[in-house]
C-alpha atoms as a PDB file:
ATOM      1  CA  UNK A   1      88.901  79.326-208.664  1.00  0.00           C
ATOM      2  CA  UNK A   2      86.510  79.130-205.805  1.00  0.00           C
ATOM      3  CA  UNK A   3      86.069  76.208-203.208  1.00  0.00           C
ATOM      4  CA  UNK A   4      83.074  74.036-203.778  1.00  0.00           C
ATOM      5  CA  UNK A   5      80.282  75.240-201.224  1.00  0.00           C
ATOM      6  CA  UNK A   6      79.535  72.046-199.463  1.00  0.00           C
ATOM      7  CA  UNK A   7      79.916  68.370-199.839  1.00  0.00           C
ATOM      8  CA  UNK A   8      80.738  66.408-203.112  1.00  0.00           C
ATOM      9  CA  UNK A   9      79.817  63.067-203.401  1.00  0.00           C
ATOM     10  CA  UNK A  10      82.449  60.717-204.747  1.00  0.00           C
ATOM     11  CA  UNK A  11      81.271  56.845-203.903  1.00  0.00           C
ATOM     12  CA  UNK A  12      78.302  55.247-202.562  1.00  0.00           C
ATOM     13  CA  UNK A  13      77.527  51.790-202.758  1.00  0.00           C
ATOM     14  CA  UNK A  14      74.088  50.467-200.488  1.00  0.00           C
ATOM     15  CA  UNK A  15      74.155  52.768-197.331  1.00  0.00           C
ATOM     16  CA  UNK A  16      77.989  53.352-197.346  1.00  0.00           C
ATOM     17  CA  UNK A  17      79.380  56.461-199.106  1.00  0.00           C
ATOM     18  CA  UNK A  18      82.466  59.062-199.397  1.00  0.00           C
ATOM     19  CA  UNK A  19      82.358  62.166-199.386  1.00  0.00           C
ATOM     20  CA  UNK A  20      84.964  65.179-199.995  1.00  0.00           C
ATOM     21  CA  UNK A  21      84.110  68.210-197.954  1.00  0.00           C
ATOM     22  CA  UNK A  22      85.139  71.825-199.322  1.00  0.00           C
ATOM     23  CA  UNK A  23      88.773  71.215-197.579  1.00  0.00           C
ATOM     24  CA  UNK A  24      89.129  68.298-200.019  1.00  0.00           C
ATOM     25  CA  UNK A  25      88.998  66.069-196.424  1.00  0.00           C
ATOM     26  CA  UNK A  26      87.603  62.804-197.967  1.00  0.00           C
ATOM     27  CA  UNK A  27      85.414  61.115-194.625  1.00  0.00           C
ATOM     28  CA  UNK A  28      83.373  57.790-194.839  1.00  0.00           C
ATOM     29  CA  UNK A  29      79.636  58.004-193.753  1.00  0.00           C
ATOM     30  CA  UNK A  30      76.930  55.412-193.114  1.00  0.00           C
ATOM     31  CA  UNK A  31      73.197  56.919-194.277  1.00  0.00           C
ATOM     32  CA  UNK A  32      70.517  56.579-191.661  1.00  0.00           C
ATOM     33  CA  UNK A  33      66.989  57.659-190.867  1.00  0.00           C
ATOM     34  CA  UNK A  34      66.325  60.166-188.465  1.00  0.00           C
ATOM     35  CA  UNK A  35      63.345  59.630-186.849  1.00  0.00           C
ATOM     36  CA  UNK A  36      61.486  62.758-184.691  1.00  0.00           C
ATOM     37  CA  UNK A  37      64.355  65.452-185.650  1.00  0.00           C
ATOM     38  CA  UNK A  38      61.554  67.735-186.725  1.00  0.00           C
ATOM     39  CA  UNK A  39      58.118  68.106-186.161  1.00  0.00           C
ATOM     40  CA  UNK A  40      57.592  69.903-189.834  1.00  0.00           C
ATOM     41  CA  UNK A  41      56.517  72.954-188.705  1.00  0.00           C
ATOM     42  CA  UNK A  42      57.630  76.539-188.618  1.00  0.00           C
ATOM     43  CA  UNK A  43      56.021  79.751-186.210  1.00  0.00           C
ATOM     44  CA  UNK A  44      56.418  83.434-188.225  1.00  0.00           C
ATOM     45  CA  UNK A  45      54.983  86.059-185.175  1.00  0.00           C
ATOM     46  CA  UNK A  46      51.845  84.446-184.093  1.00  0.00           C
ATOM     47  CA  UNK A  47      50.854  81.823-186.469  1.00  0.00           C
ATOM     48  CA  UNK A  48      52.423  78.699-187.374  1.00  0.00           C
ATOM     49  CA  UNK A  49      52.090  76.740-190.672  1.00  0.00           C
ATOM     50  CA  UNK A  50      53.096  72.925-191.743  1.00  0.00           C
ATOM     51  CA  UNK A  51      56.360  72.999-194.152  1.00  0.00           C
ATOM     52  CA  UNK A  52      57.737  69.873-196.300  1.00  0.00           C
ATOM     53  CA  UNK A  53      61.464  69.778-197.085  1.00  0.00           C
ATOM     54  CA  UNK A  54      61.640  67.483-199.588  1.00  0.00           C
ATOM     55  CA  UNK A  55      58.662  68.610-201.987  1.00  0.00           C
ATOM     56  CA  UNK A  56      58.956  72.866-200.763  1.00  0.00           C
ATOM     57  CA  UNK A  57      54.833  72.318-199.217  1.00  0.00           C
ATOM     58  CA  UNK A  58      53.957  75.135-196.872  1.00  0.00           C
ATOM     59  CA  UNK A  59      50.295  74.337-195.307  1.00  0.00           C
ATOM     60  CA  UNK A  60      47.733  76.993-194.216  1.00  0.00           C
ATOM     61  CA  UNK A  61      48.998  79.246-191.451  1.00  0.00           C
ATOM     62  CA  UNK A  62      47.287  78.979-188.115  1.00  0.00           C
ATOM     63  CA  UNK A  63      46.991  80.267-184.978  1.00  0.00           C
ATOM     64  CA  UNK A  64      46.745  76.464-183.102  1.00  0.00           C
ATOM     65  CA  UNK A  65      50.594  74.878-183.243  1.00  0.00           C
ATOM     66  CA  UNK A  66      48.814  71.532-183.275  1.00  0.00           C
ATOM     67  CA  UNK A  67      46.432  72.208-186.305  1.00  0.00           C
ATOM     68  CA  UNK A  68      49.637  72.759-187.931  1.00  0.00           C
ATOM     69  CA  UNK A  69      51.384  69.996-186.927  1.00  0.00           C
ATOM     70  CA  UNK A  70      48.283  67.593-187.720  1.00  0.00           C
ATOM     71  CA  UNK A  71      48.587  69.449-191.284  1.00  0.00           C
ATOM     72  CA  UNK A  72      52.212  68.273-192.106  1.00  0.00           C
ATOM     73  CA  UNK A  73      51.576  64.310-190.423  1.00  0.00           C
ATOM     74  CA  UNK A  74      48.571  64.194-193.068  1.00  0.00           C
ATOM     75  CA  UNK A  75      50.769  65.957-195.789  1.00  0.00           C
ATOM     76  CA  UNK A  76      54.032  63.338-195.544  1.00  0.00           C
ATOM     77  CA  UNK A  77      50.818  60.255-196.350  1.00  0.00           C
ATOM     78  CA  UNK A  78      50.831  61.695-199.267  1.00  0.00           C
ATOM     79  CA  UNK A  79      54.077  63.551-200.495  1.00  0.00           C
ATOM     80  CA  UNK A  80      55.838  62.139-203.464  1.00  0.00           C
ATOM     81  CA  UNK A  81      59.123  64.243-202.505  1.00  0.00           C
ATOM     82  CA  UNK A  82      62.108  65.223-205.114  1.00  0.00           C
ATOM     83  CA  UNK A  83      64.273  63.354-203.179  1.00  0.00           C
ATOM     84  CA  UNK A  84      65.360  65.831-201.006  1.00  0.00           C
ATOM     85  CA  UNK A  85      67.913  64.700-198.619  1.00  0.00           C
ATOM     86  CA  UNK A  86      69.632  66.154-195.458  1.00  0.00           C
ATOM     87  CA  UNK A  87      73.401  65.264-194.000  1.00  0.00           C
ATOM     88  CA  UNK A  88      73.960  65.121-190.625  1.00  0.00           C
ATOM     89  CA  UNK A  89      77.258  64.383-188.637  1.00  0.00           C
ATOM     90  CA  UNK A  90      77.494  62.086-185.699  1.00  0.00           C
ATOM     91  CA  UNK A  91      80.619  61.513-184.043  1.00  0.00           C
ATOM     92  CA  UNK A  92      80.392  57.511-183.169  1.00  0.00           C
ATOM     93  CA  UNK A  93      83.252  58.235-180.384  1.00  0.00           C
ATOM     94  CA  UNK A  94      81.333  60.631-178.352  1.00  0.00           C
ATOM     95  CA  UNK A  95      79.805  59.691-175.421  1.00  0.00           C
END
């Protein structure tokens, strides 16, 4: 039997949660925002469009970077989402 792919959720109670990783490594994680990870947009050769991870929106592709940046800020006002979410890993004892 084949190794889960990726992360299994076991507990989560308010911002706290465990989770199992495909070793079966149980590790305890915090959930926070990320703020300014991504600017939500993506370049394919000479254009460059808007993109939405948590509803799958692609905006209009253009030829101006910030056109399609200003398309994604005025698509997040009003995306509804499918609740999407993305893990991350910090390592609190680096410095």
């Amino acid at each position: 039997m084949a190794k889960p792919a990726g992360l299994r959720f076991l507990r989560r109670k308010g911002h706290d949660l465990t989770v199992k990783d495909r070793d079966g490594d149980q590790h305890r994680a915090t959930l926070e925002k990320l703020a300014g990870v991504e600017d939500g947009t993506h370049e394919d050769g000479a254009f460059s469009f808007g993109y939405c991870k948590s509803c799958d929106w692609t905006g209009p592709a253009r030829r101006a970077r910030d056109k399609a940046r200003k398309d994604a800020v005025a698509h997040q006002a009003d995306c509804e989402g499918k609740g999407k979410i993305r893990i991350g890993v910090s390592d609190p004892d680096a410095s």
